[in-house]
XYZ file of C-alpha atoms in Angstrom:
787
model
C 35.839 18.306 60.953
C 33.266 18.405 58.174
C 32.898 15.892 55.364
C 33.944 18.476 52.746
C 37.254 19.007 54.552
C 37.896 15.257 54.864
C 37.274 14.846 51.104
C 39.657 17.696 50.232
C 42.619 16.348 52.204
C 44.237 13.300 50.617
C 47.400 11.624 51.800
C 50.339 12.675 49.682
C 51.346 9.069 49.012
C 48.007 8.455 47.263
C 48.245 11.497 45.007
C 49.272 12.072 41.443
C 49.925 15.521 40.107
C 48.951 17.212 36.848
C 49.842 20.424 35.054
C 47.078 21.730 32.795
C 47.223 24.558 30.273
C 43.995 25.752 28.628
C 43.757 28.061 25.628
C 40.817 29.832 24.033
C 38.468 32.450 25.454
C 39.033 31.531 29.091
C 39.521 34.916 30.766
C 36.754 37.289 31.725
C 34.232 34.448 31.462
C 34.282 33.041 35.007
C 36.676 30.245 34.172
C 38.859 30.387 37.284
C 35.858 30.360 39.664
C 34.462 27.473 37.625
C 37.724 25.546 38.070
C 37.741 26.206 41.824
C 34.182 24.959 42.158
C 34.968 21.912 40.042
C 38.081 21.090 42.080
C 36.197 21.412 45.365
C 33.420 19.180 44.087
C 35.918 16.526 43.032
C 38.016 16.806 46.214
C 41.146 18.066 44.413
C 43.828 20.406 45.726
C 46.097 22.857 43.909
C 45.700 26.203 42.179
C 44.508 27.985 39.047
C 45.728 31.252 37.542
C 45.434 33.465 34.487
C 48.484 33.950 32.318
C 49.088 35.923 29.174
C 48.609 32.700 27.207
C 45.459 31.310 28.851
C 44.758 29.521 32.125
C 47.191 27.289 34.042
C 46.221 24.694 36.628
C 48.374 22.600 38.947
C 46.459 19.951 40.828
C 46.906 16.881 43.028
C 44.409 14.047 43.241
C 43.440 10.482 42.574
C 44.226 9.441 38.959
C 40.602 8.599 38.181
C 39.409 11.908 39.575
C 42.051 13.770 37.564
C 40.636 12.127 34.467
C 37.158 13.313 35.517
C 38.603 16.818 35.825
C 40.017 16.629 32.309
C 36.585 15.742 30.889
C 34.679 18.262 32.989
C 36.902 21.163 31.927
C 35.468 20.847 28.425
C 32.022 19.449 29.080
C 30.996 21.801 31.895
C 32.835 25.002 30.942
C 31.064 28.336 31.593
C 28.710 29.446 28.809
C 30.933 32.349 27.716
C 34.096 30.218 27.522
C 35.337 28.799 24.235
C 38.029 26.216 24.780
C 40.473 25.491 21.986
C 42.985 23.205 23.701
C 43.418 21.431 27.034
C 47.028 20.335 27.489
C 47.285 17.762 30.287
C 50.694 16.729 31.621
C 51.495 14.317 34.456
C 53.586 15.795 37.242
C 54.801 15.075 40.730
C 52.298 15.966 43.471
C 52.753 19.494 44.738
C 51.804 18.819 48.327
C 48.875 21.266 48.251
C 46.345 21.372 51.078
C 43.525 23.300 49.376
C 42.485 24.635 45.981
C 42.785 28.376 45.319
C 43.181 31.122 42.731
C 46.717 32.483 42.699
C 48.102 35.691 41.222
C 48.065 36.073 37.442
C 51.324 35.656 35.590
C 52.327 37.870 32.667
C 54.389 35.949 30.107
C 56.463 38.033 27.702
C 55.316 37.476 24.112
C 52.425 35.192 25.054
C 48.868 35.910 23.940
C 45.345 34.573 24.125
C 41.910 35.293 22.627
C 39.756 37.854 24.422
C 36.049 37.744 25.100
C 33.816 40.188 23.248
C 31.457 42.361 25.257
C 28.429 40.447 26.547
C 24.841 41.679 26.941
C 23.251 41.940 30.375
C 22.346 38.531 31.818
C 18.941 37.609 33.317
C 20.282 37.649 36.895
C 21.673 41.178 36.573
C 18.507 42.329 34.822
C 16.422 41.008 37.717
C 18.651 42.819 40.226
C 18.422 46.015 38.193
C 14.668 46.251 38.793
C 14.575 44.781 42.315
C 13.943 47.568 44.873
C 15.486 45.409 47.597
C 18.751 44.887 45.748
C 21.656 47.235 46.473
C 22.224 47.677 42.722
C 18.605 48.689 42.101
C 18.544 50.911 38.986
C 22.338 51.027 38.793
C 23.263 51.439 35.072
C 26.534 49.478 35.343
C 25.410 46.273 37.040
C 27.359 43.273 35.720
C 28.769 39.930 36.797
C 30.996 37.105 35.602
C 28.403 36.207 32.973
C 27.863 39.602 31.368
C 29.130 43.122 30.838
C 32.036 44.842 29.110
C 35.166 42.944 28.119
C 36.828 43.956 24.843
C 35.891 47.629 25.062
C 37.491 48.123 28.526
C 40.601 45.928 28.372
C 43.964 47.659 28.082
C 46.228 44.625 28.311
C 46.358 40.950 29.249
C 46.022 39.089 31.544
C 42.400 40.160 31.962
C 42.539 41.559 35.485
C 40.979 44.756 36.827
C 44.236 46.765 36.854
C 44.509 46.092 33.114
C 41.064 47.560 32.344
C 39.432 50.969 32.402
C 37.839 49.924 35.718
C 41.236 50.306 37.403
C 40.466 53.801 38.809
C 37.427 52.492 40.707
C 38.413 50.955 44.052
C 35.881 48.371 45.122
C 33.845 49.109 48.237
C 33.794 46.518 51.003
C 30.546 44.961 49.736
C 31.791 44.602 46.150
C 35.144 43.325 47.393
C 33.394 40.691 49.479
C 31.473 39.487 46.413
C 34.631 39.571 44.311
C 36.434 37.269 46.752
C 33.501 34.970 47.558
C 33.795 31.693 45.657
C 30.052 31.088 45.905
C 29.124 34.483 44.442
C 28.594 34.936 40.702
C 30.724 38.095 40.915
C 33.710 36.087 42.092
C 36.626 37.636 40.175
C 34.271 39.610 37.911
C 36.664 42.371 36.876
C 34.133 45.171 36.083
C 32.178 44.604 39.325
C 30.829 47.856 40.785
C 27.865 49.370 42.580
C 26.388 52.850 43.153
C 28.789 53.419 46.034
C 32.074 52.703 44.249
C 31.518 52.521 40.502
C 30.942 54.712 37.438
C 28.024 57.151 37.342
C 25.838 58.851 34.738
C 24.825 62.484 34.319
C 22.933 64.633 31.815
C 24.463 67.755 30.354
C 23.633 70.358 27.743
C 25.388 73.540 26.716
C 28.311 72.750 29.002
C 26.150 72.513 32.140
C 25.201 69.448 34.159
C 21.396 69.252 34.280
C 20.920 66.130 36.404
C 22.794 63.174 37.854
C 22.197 59.468 38.450
C 18.557 58.347 38.196
C 17.330 61.921 37.835
C 19.464 62.188 34.696
C 17.926 59.011 33.348
C 14.380 60.231 33.956
C 15.174 63.565 32.330
C 16.462 61.782 29.217
C 13.292 59.699 29.035
C 11.214 62.879 29.119
C 13.342 64.465 26.399
C 12.995 61.433 24.127
C 9.258 61.331 24.759
C 9.075 65.015 23.779
C 10.835 64.508 20.454
C 14.366 65.545 21.395
C 17.606 63.982 20.170
C 20.003 62.767 22.868
C 23.584 61.521 22.561
C 23.924 58.496 24.843
C 27.278 57.054 25.838
C 27.132 53.283 25.665
C 29.414 50.277 25.661
C 31.561 50.858 22.577
C 30.708 54.456 21.763
C 27.926 57.023 21.627
C 24.493 56.547 20.077
C 22.182 59.279 18.841
C 18.702 58.459 20.080
C 15.198 59.689 19.351
C 11.640 58.364 19.335
C 11.400 56.043 16.308
C 7.645 56.674 15.965
C 8.059 60.452 15.876
C 8.429 61.321 12.190
C 9.503 64.886 12.984
C 12.274 63.765 15.345
C 13.536 61.183 12.836
C 13.550 63.763 10.029
C 15.416 66.245 12.211
C 18.020 63.634 13.118
C 18.541 62.942 9.418
C 18.978 66.638 8.719
C 21.494 67.153 11.504
C 23.448 63.957 10.840
C 23.541 64.587 7.060
C 22.176 61.082 6.542
C 19.673 61.411 3.714
C 18.309 57.892 3.211
C 20.524 55.302 4.891
C 18.483 53.268 7.413
C 18.718 53.940 11.127
C 19.207 51.176 13.667
C 16.391 50.719 16.162
C 16.275 49.468 19.744
C 13.027 47.959 20.988
C 12.122 47.575 24.645
C 11.408 43.843 24.458
C 10.528 40.983 22.155
C 6.800 41.719 22.281
C 7.525 45.209 20.973
C 9.644 43.803 18.140
C 6.798 41.459 17.188
C 4.382 44.392 16.929
C 6.524 45.924 14.196
C 8.348 43.036 12.497
C 7.917 39.461 11.318
C 10.167 37.124 13.308
C 11.177 33.508 12.843
C 12.862 31.388 15.498
C 16.358 32.047 14.155
C 15.831 35.798 14.357
C 14.331 35.476 17.824
C 17.365 33.525 19.047
C 19.720 36.152 17.604
C 17.829 39.050 19.135
C 17.938 37.404 22.568
C 21.488 36.058 22.264
C 24.301 37.336 24.447
C 25.743 39.071 21.349
C 22.534 41.135 20.878
C 23.220 42.252 17.291
C 21.027 44.413 15.111
C 18.893 41.918 13.175
C 17.376 42.851 9.806
C 13.693 41.865 9.879
C 10.696 42.190 7.529
C 8.560 45.147 8.557
C 4.882 44.612 9.336
C 2.497 46.631 7.207
C 0.762 48.083 10.259
C 3.941 49.172 12.067
C 3.749 52.675 13.539
C 7.492 53.244 13.296
C 8.241 56.267 11.114
C 8.853 55.209 7.523
C 11.787 57.603 7.391
C 13.748 55.299 9.696
C 14.351 53.071 6.633
C 13.042 54.873 3.530
C 12.456 52.796 0.428
C 12.843 49.510 2.290
C 10.540 46.786 3.582
C 12.835 45.818 6.460
C 13.900 47.276 9.793
C 17.169 46.792 11.658
C 16.250 46.090 15.285
C 18.116 45.152 18.460
C 17.129 44.594 22.071
C 18.676 46.435 25.047
C 22.108 44.987 25.790
C 23.298 47.117 28.717
C 21.612 47.999 32.019
C 21.455 51.619 30.875
C 19.469 50.618 27.779
C 17.061 48.568 29.879
C 16.451 51.521 32.181
C 15.954 53.930 29.271
C 13.317 51.701 27.676
C 11.524 50.777 30.891
C 7.773 50.879 30.258
C 5.670 53.658 31.772
C 5.393 57.449 31.660
C 4.401 57.276 27.953
C 7.999 56.382 27.138
C 8.512 55.362 23.482
C 9.048 51.619 23.242
C 11.236 51.855 20.123
C 14.149 54.264 19.824
C 16.364 55.156 16.929
C 19.837 54.197 18.182
C 22.177 55.204 15.399
C 25.931 55.611 15.664
C 27.032 58.801 17.386
C 28.971 60.435 14.598
C 28.701 62.900 11.779
C 28.160 61.251 8.396
C 30.765 58.478 7.868
C 33.142 59.572 10.639
C 34.101 57.056 13.371
C 31.677 56.685 16.275
C 32.564 59.013 19.173
C 33.841 57.269 22.319
C 35.284 59.933 24.656
C 33.257 62.584 26.483
C 35.248 65.568 25.221
C 35.268 64.144 21.709
C 31.472 63.791 21.820
C 31.051 67.345 23.098
C 33.046 68.621 20.116
C 31.759 66.410 17.315
C 28.125 65.880 18.339
C 27.271 69.359 19.645
C 25.327 70.213 16.499
C 23.554 66.868 16.399
C 22.237 66.319 19.935
C 20.039 68.429 22.202
C 21.721 66.919 25.273
C 24.268 64.303 26.333
C 23.778 61.359 28.697
C 27.357 60.853 29.861
C 29.165 58.408 32.100
C 32.699 58.309 33.469
C 33.770 54.750 32.604
C 36.333 55.113 29.853
C 35.775 53.274 26.581
C 39.173 51.882 25.614
C 38.144 50.462 22.236
C 35.618 51.843 19.765
C 33.111 49.152 18.755
C 29.961 49.626 16.669
C 26.895 47.402 16.852
C 26.949 44.216 14.770
C 24.386 43.680 11.994
C 23.046 40.232 11.108
C 20.508 38.706 8.739
C 19.167 35.182 8.856
C 19.390 32.646 6.059
C 18.344 28.984 6.046
C 18.019 28.892 9.806
C 21.419 30.414 10.607
C 22.965 33.835 11.042
C 24.367 35.658 8.024
C 26.608 38.559 9.096
C 26.546 41.965 7.437
C 28.740 43.717 10.026
C 30.839 41.842 12.589
C 31.647 44.017 15.558
C 30.259 44.280 19.113
C 29.509 40.885 20.634
C 31.618 39.029 18.045
C 34.967 40.827 17.743
C 37.708 40.153 18.628
C 36.840 36.455 18.886
C 39.172 34.766 16.360
C 38.489 32.713 13.269
C 40.358 29.410 13.512
C 42.549 28.683 10.504
C 43.133 25.215 8.997
C 46.610 25.115 10.548
C 49.163 27.220 12.405
C 51.036 29.881 10.485
C 53.218 32.952 10.883
C 52.028 36.478 11.831
C 50.573 38.590 9.021
C 48.699 41.872 9.004
C 46.003 42.252 6.340
C 44.641 45.780 6.033
C 41.305 45.184 4.281
C 39.629 47.425 1.737
C 38.245 50.933 1.497
C 34.595 50.405 2.439
C 33.378 48.615 5.576
C 37.019 48.233 6.546
C 38.326 45.675 8.976
C 41.901 44.484 9.426
C 43.163 41.052 10.387
C 46.165 39.748 12.304
C 47.138 36.091 12.184
C 49.043 34.297 14.888
C 49.299 30.561 15.406
C 46.033 28.976 14.298
C 44.056 32.174 14.870
C 42.933 34.966 12.586
C 41.927 38.000 14.654
C 39.543 39.990 12.465
C 38.964 43.440 13.922
C 35.726 45.123 14.800
C 34.092 47.275 12.113
C 36.352 50.266 11.377
C 34.214 51.966 8.722
C 34.770 53.531 5.325
C 38.406 54.585 4.924
C 37.604 57.839 3.180
C 38.757 60.425 5.699
C 41.588 61.142 8.088
C 39.497 60.440 11.185
C 38.782 56.868 10.092
C 42.424 56.306 9.135
C 43.449 57.432 12.609
C 40.892 55.058 14.153
C 42.317 52.272 11.988
C 45.870 53.003 13.124
C 44.879 53.135 16.798
C 43.011 49.846 16.523
C 45.850 48.021 14.755
C 48.306 49.199 17.423
C 45.962 47.961 20.176
C 45.596 44.527 18.549
C 49.352 44.226 18.169
C 49.834 44.959 21.854
C 46.883 42.894 23.051
C 47.727 39.766 21.082
C 51.511 40.212 21.275
C 51.800 39.984 17.501
C 54.548 41.446 15.333
C 53.610 40.952 11.682
C 56.219 39.424 9.434
C 54.360 40.510 6.288
C 51.512 42.796 5.215
C 48.732 41.972 2.744
C 46.727 44.646 0.965
C 44.228 45.312 -1.825
C 45.592 46.002 -5.302
C 43.685 49.287 -5.658
C 46.455 51.913 -5.602
C 44.255 54.716 -4.224
C 42.907 52.972 -1.129
C 44.053 54.547 2.150
C 44.579 51.083 3.577
C 46.778 50.134 0.629
C 48.924 53.230 1.036
C 49.208 52.537 4.779
C 50.329 48.961 4.063
C 52.964 49.910 1.506
C 54.361 52.761 3.603
C 54.553 50.606 6.712
C 56.086 47.682 4.847
C 58.775 49.929 3.416
C 59.488 51.590 6.765
C 59.760 48.261 8.615
C 61.412 46.261 5.851
C 58.531 43.798 5.592
C 57.348 41.931 2.491
C 54.022 43.250 1.168
C 51.642 41.095 -0.863
C 48.962 42.641 -3.056
C 45.797 40.554 -3.167
C 43.279 40.893 -5.967
C 40.014 42.032 -4.418
C 37.752 39.178 -5.528
C 40.330 36.512 -4.837
C 40.420 37.918 -1.298
C 36.651 37.545 -1.025
C 36.668 33.896 -2.073
C 39.661 33.084 0.143
C 37.808 34.589 3.122
C 34.839 32.306 2.538
C 37.163 29.309 2.235
C 39.102 30.240 5.372
C 36.101 30.665 7.644
C 34.990 27.164 6.612
C 38.538 25.910 7.318
C 38.945 24.491 3.812
C 42.434 23.100 3.299
C 42.873 24.686 -0.131
C 44.246 21.442 -1.568
C 41.514 21.577 -4.222
C 40.340 24.821 -5.805
C 36.760 25.976 -5.470
C 34.478 27.630 -7.983
C 34.479 31.180 -6.684
C 31.521 33.407 -7.522
C 32.550 36.907 -6.437
C 29.847 39.494 -7.069
C 30.154 43.036 -5.744
C 30.249 46.702 -6.662
C 33.912 47.578 -6.961
C 37.165 45.660 -7.034
C 40.376 46.591 -8.792
C 41.152 44.119 -11.566
C 44.588 43.107 -12.752
C 43.791 44.602 -16.185
C 43.078 47.979 -14.580
C 39.317 47.667 -15.016
C 36.768 47.640 -12.185
C 35.760 44.020 -11.651
C 32.735 42.727 -9.793
C 30.976 39.980 -11.754
C 33.614 37.263 -11.444
C 33.633 33.481 -11.727
C 37.004 32.053 -10.870
C 38.921 28.928 -10.008
C 40.464 29.794 -6.658
C 42.515 28.420 -3.816
C 44.629 30.248 -1.253
C 47.650 30.505 -3.511
C 45.992 32.082 -6.501
C 43.105 32.166 -8.931
C 42.124 31.963 -12.573
C 39.408 34.210 -13.919
C 37.202 31.925 -16.020
C 34.039 33.926 -16.726
C 32.985 37.496 -16.057
C 30.215 39.953 -16.746
C 30.635 41.953 -19.940
C 32.479 45.245 -19.593
C 30.564 48.508 -19.869
C 31.896 52.034 -19.372
C 31.238 53.787 -16.061
C 30.471 57.109 -17.696
C 31.865 59.856 -15.495
C 33.773 57.460 -13.253
C 32.656 57.748 -9.616
C 29.743 59.944 -10.722
C 28.191 56.800 -12.218
C 28.099 55.208 -8.760
C 26.143 58.160 -7.374
C 23.908 58.532 -10.453
C 22.751 55.101 -11.666
C 21.098 56.612 -14.749
C 24.608 56.962 -16.186
C 25.088 53.193 -15.926
C 21.637 52.553 -17.361
C 22.497 54.672 -20.405
C 25.752 52.759 -20.846
C 23.925 49.417 -20.700
C 21.287 50.693 -23.136
C 24.036 51.558 -25.606
C 25.636 48.144 -25.025
C 22.282 46.496 -25.811
C 21.767 48.660 -28.930
C 18.766 50.398 -27.399
C 18.135 54.067 -28.279
C 17.999 56.687 -25.552
C 14.319 57.444 -25.964
C 12.555 59.834 -23.604
C 9.996 57.244 -22.515
C 12.681 55.445 -20.460
C 13.258 56.622 -16.833
C 17.067 56.960 -16.999
C 16.849 59.024 -20.168
C 14.358 61.374 -18.542
C 16.614 61.596 -15.479
C 19.596 62.767 -17.561
C 19.587 66.459 -18.513
C 19.526 66.889 -22.295
C 22.891 68.674 -22.432
C 24.464 65.982 -20.258
C 23.250 63.230 -22.613
C 25.226 64.713 -25.463
C 28.340 64.887 -23.321
C 27.806 61.249 -22.317
C 27.465 60.194 -25.948
C 30.871 61.701 -26.710
C 32.396 60.159 -23.582
C 31.126 56.734 -24.616
C 32.313 57.216 -28.183
C 35.850 58.210 -27.207
C 36.154 56.463 -23.821
C 36.681 59.716 -21.911
C 36.543 59.392 -18.109
C 34.717 56.105 -18.554
C 36.599 53.253 -16.864
C 35.361 49.805 -17.815
C 33.559 47.686 -15.270
C 32.315 44.103 -15.050
C 30.557 44.844 -11.761
C 27.361 43.015 -10.879
C 26.608 45.752 -8.354
C 26.684 48.339 -11.118
C 24.322 46.170 -13.215
C 21.897 46.239 -10.284
C 22.201 50.026 -10.245
C 21.480 50.217 -13.969
C 18.370 48.029 -13.745
C 17.097 49.971 -10.732
C 17.378 53.129 -12.816
C 15.894 51.496 -15.895
C 12.680 50.522 -14.089
C 12.429 53.906 -12.340
C 13.220 52.845 -8.777
C 16.301 54.986 -8.091
C 18.181 57.546 -10.217
C 20.428 59.067 -7.521
C 21.890 57.190 -4.548
C 22.843 58.544 -1.146
C 24.571 55.482 0.306
C 26.301 52.363 -0.970
C 24.034 49.826 -2.743
C 20.898 51.940 -2.201
C 19.618 51.363 -5.746
C 20.076 47.595 -5.466
C 18.513 47.419 -1.996
C 15.415 49.320 -3.108
C 15.131 47.220 -6.260
C 15.113 44.071 -4.110
C 12.454 45.644 -1.866
C 10.135 45.866 -4.897
C 10.461 42.158 -5.735
C 7.332 40.029 -6.229
C 8.190 36.710 -4.523
C 5.567 34.841 -6.590
C 7.014 35.807 -9.985
C 8.848 32.937 -11.738
C 9.747 34.551 -15.056
C 13.301 34.657 -16.405
C 14.915 36.972 -18.950
C 17.284 35.805 -21.696
C 21.053 36.211 -21.436
C 24.066 35.206 -23.504
C 27.459 33.659 -22.710
C 30.077 33.956 -25.410
C 33.778 33.172 -25.072
C 33.697 33.285 -21.268
C 31.883 36.654 -21.235
C 28.407 36.837 -19.698
C 26.397 39.309 -21.772
C 23.286 40.845 -20.140
C 22.435 42.595 -23.403
C 19.407 40.341 -24.075
C 18.277 40.907 -20.473
C 18.442 44.689 -20.903
C 16.427 44.526 -24.118
C 13.774 42.376 -22.427
C 13.517 44.776 -19.474
C 13.113 47.715 -21.861
C 10.278 45.834 -23.547
C 8.652 45.137 -20.165
C 8.960 48.773 -19.076
C 7.383 49.966 -22.309
C 4.719 47.271 -22.045
C 3.642 48.508 -18.634
C 4.871 45.523 -16.623
C 4.829 45.959 -12.857
C 8.112 47.020 -11.284
C 7.709 44.135 -8.825
C 7.539 41.617 -11.671
C 10.554 43.068 -13.470
C 12.599 43.049 -10.266
C 11.737 39.402 -9.617
C 12.529 38.334 -13.193
C 15.868 40.136 -12.975
C 16.796 38.356 -9.731
C 15.624 35.030 -11.142
C 17.787 35.570 -14.213
C 20.912 36.321 -12.204
C 20.414 33.107 -10.233
C 20.103 31.198 -13.510
C 23.311 32.835 -14.758
C 25.140 31.697 -11.619
C 23.890 28.134 -12.112
C 24.673 28.079 -15.840
C 28.260 29.278 -15.387
C 28.919 26.944 -12.450
C 27.653 23.997 -14.496
C 30.036 24.957 -17.317
C 32.964 25.204 -14.885
C 32.092 21.860 -13.308
C 32.052 20.225 -16.728
C 35.365 21.838 -17.686
C 37.265 21.363 -14.392
C 35.419 18.571 -12.531
C 34.819 20.667 -9.422
C 31.615 20.898 -7.387
C 32.542 23.147 -4.443
C 31.193 26.688 -4.870
C 32.062 29.671 -2.641
C 29.811 32.739 -2.818
C 31.311 36.029 -1.671
C 31.164 39.758 -2.302
C 28.705 42.433 -1.283
C 26.046 41.509 -3.850
C 25.465 38.306 -1.860
C 23.877 40.472 0.859
C 20.885 40.472 -1.492
C 18.807 37.768 0.172
C 16.525 37.220 -2.813
C 19.472 36.442 -5.074
C 21.215 34.368 -2.399
C 18.117 32.235 -1.763
C 17.503 31.611 -5.462
C 21.123 30.864 -6.338
C 21.738 28.543 -3.379
C 18.529 26.637 -4.099
C 19.463 26.101 -7.761
C 23.046 25.096 -6.920
C 21.918 22.701 -4.185
C 19.462 21.016 -6.533
C 22.238 20.565 -9.085
C 24.519 18.762 -6.641
C 26.965 21.547 -5.764
C 28.469 21.946 -2.292
C 27.793 25.612 -1.570
C 29.820 27.631 0.923
C 28.430 30.968 2.088
C 29.592 33.314 4.807
C 28.616 32.563 8.396
C 31.566 33.915 10.391
C 32.564 37.114 8.574
C 30.528 39.275 6.178
C 30.341 38.590 2.451
C 30.988 42.293 1.918
C 34.343 44.019 2.370
C 34.080 43.538 6.132
C 35.375 40.008 5.562
C 38.000 40.940 2.989
C 40.919 41.213 5.435
C 40.580 37.541 6.417
C 40.960 36.494 2.785
C 43.901 38.838 2.258
C 45.639 37.335 5.277
C 45.440 33.721 4.135
C 46.384 34.611 0.555
C 49.353 36.605 1.843
C 50.487 33.676 3.994
C 50.355 31.230 1.095
C 52.126 33.563 -1.310
C 55.001 33.834 1.159
C 55.486 30.106 1.656
C 52.976 29.450 4.431
C 51.392 26.030 4.936
C 47.718 26.889 4.582
C 47.419 25.171 1.207
C 49.694 22.560 -0.278
C 48.892 22.335 -3.973
C 47.695 24.999 -6.342
C 46.421 24.822 -9.892
C 46.363 28.531 -10.539
C 48.607 31.530 -10.873
C 49.622 33.646 -7.862
C 47.324 36.470 -6.889
C 50.128 38.974 -7.439
C 53.861 39.399 -7.206
C 55.055 40.145 -3.645
C 56.780 43.510 -3.252
């Protein structure tokens, strides 16, 4: 008998037993094969299995070797695994003679985290382009280390019958790999090949034009010739065209009804990205990471990418191929474009299409043809969007590659559903020490998105075996998510907790940093819209906040939003309101005055005089809009924050000037700032200089107010949250000033600063307002009265 066999058989009298339970992301990541290999290396006997709550191991061996196993489970875990706990319990030896994987065990009510989808690994990529490999040019090649997870899983445990791969019976070759301990496809649930797995085809006008590799080559020719193709991917459809073809990009905008909002791009490789963008090492690592997000990068001046991909901006949102299909599409040769527009496959602001029939219906007027496949997408999941800041990632949209990986809370708590806000919606379920923040749902402004929201919440409840005991929601009475929360709470007899919008933002930042909440933080919540407890629209807020509640200490001065929502779409309305606030006449030499029709100006004067259809706002986002209008950058917007984004794009990084401002009785008055900008505009100052001085001034305001709060309340922890903090120029300036002044600054790293992170904050506030343990002492009033 061989040495390996002699090492694996140990006399029962010399053995000790152990029962091990491991929690975290330990399914769909090659953990069981890893344990088998580890046990064989150490000469241990027993078994490993998946359960609905994680991974269980029973093992016999020498006590010292069992201790080595305990250490190795954490120290040598597979790269995709994320271990939260290893529970190790002594037991009687089981009398095992070998180590094996045994059948998975469903456990009623149990749950575990689930791996996000993972980009194609180097080994699979090599096989994809190897003519001698049996998966040569197969668009669904995957292994234990890569491929779909979250988007194909129907239920736990994560086994093939519980995924959308269930209909595909493995061929003998795939089955052999699946059962071979030494193969990297050992127990890889989506394993497939051209003989037994999903396939692609090209169709147009209801007819199949080509199949398999012929379909792929036909799509490449269409893209090269300026056509628009709907491509079914991992979490939904993309609409693709040649990013360097200005005519194709313009046509895609026309069909998609997307006037100015930037398109996402996919580049063939890193060298291609470097030809069009400036890249630092942090951005490079993100682009090449297994998450493969869209990364926002500075555009090179000599880039040949059509300017209409991101009009009015000096950045591009770029990602690298993350599926085998993408790699094949962007393969070099045949004059194939090396950068594609890869925007979400939907009509303006509707959810991304995921099913073939759905795509045929909803995208027929947008695409010239469809590249289809027959692997079902169980869960809709858009691409994630990331920026970099101070050498780390700074999320703008957390979705594919990141969701549904949980945020760990400071302690265990009871199940809560938080429904998020109206824009960039996500929801959040809590269970145990986990907060499961959903993938990006979208803007909750139509029935289709509400239906997507409801389907996703139901899937999370089933997947994570969670039954919420309470529901948290935004105070805005007209939000779809709020109405859903209140109706569901009433129907199910659950308590519902309204959470003030900006308190939710600050709580989210605190929670992702696992702050205990025992001491309040200085919360600086700057955004475009948030319903205030006085009925006004807040958004320039400085508060004392913990999980239990908050106190509003300082805020931006109120101005009327003349025309209500019309002021959001037409920033000149806000500029006129700020001019009136600053006692500046509406003279025709100013851009917002020229932008307003003469008859409309008179109506606006009366509205301002009598307060007609002019809700008050303290929003920093709306101040950005007003200044953008005032300097002539943007008078009408076509997507959220467009005026502010384009104002930032004009900024002169070398300008150090600062405008005056006033703080009186806890109200921050930009009136002096507005007067100074008017003087600069009339004096012929460069737009770039004015933009920089404005950003510099806002950073100084943040520092000034935080210094006042520190002096008054003896606190030095500052949390920055809200959509305005996506402005990297303001973030960099404010963080630098606060750091230099000795503040501990917390910014978002795990969830977005925008409303995509709001549900996490709502969840923890809801827990604490219903007696949860997240925070233990509070020096502020509750966020709201539970219903």
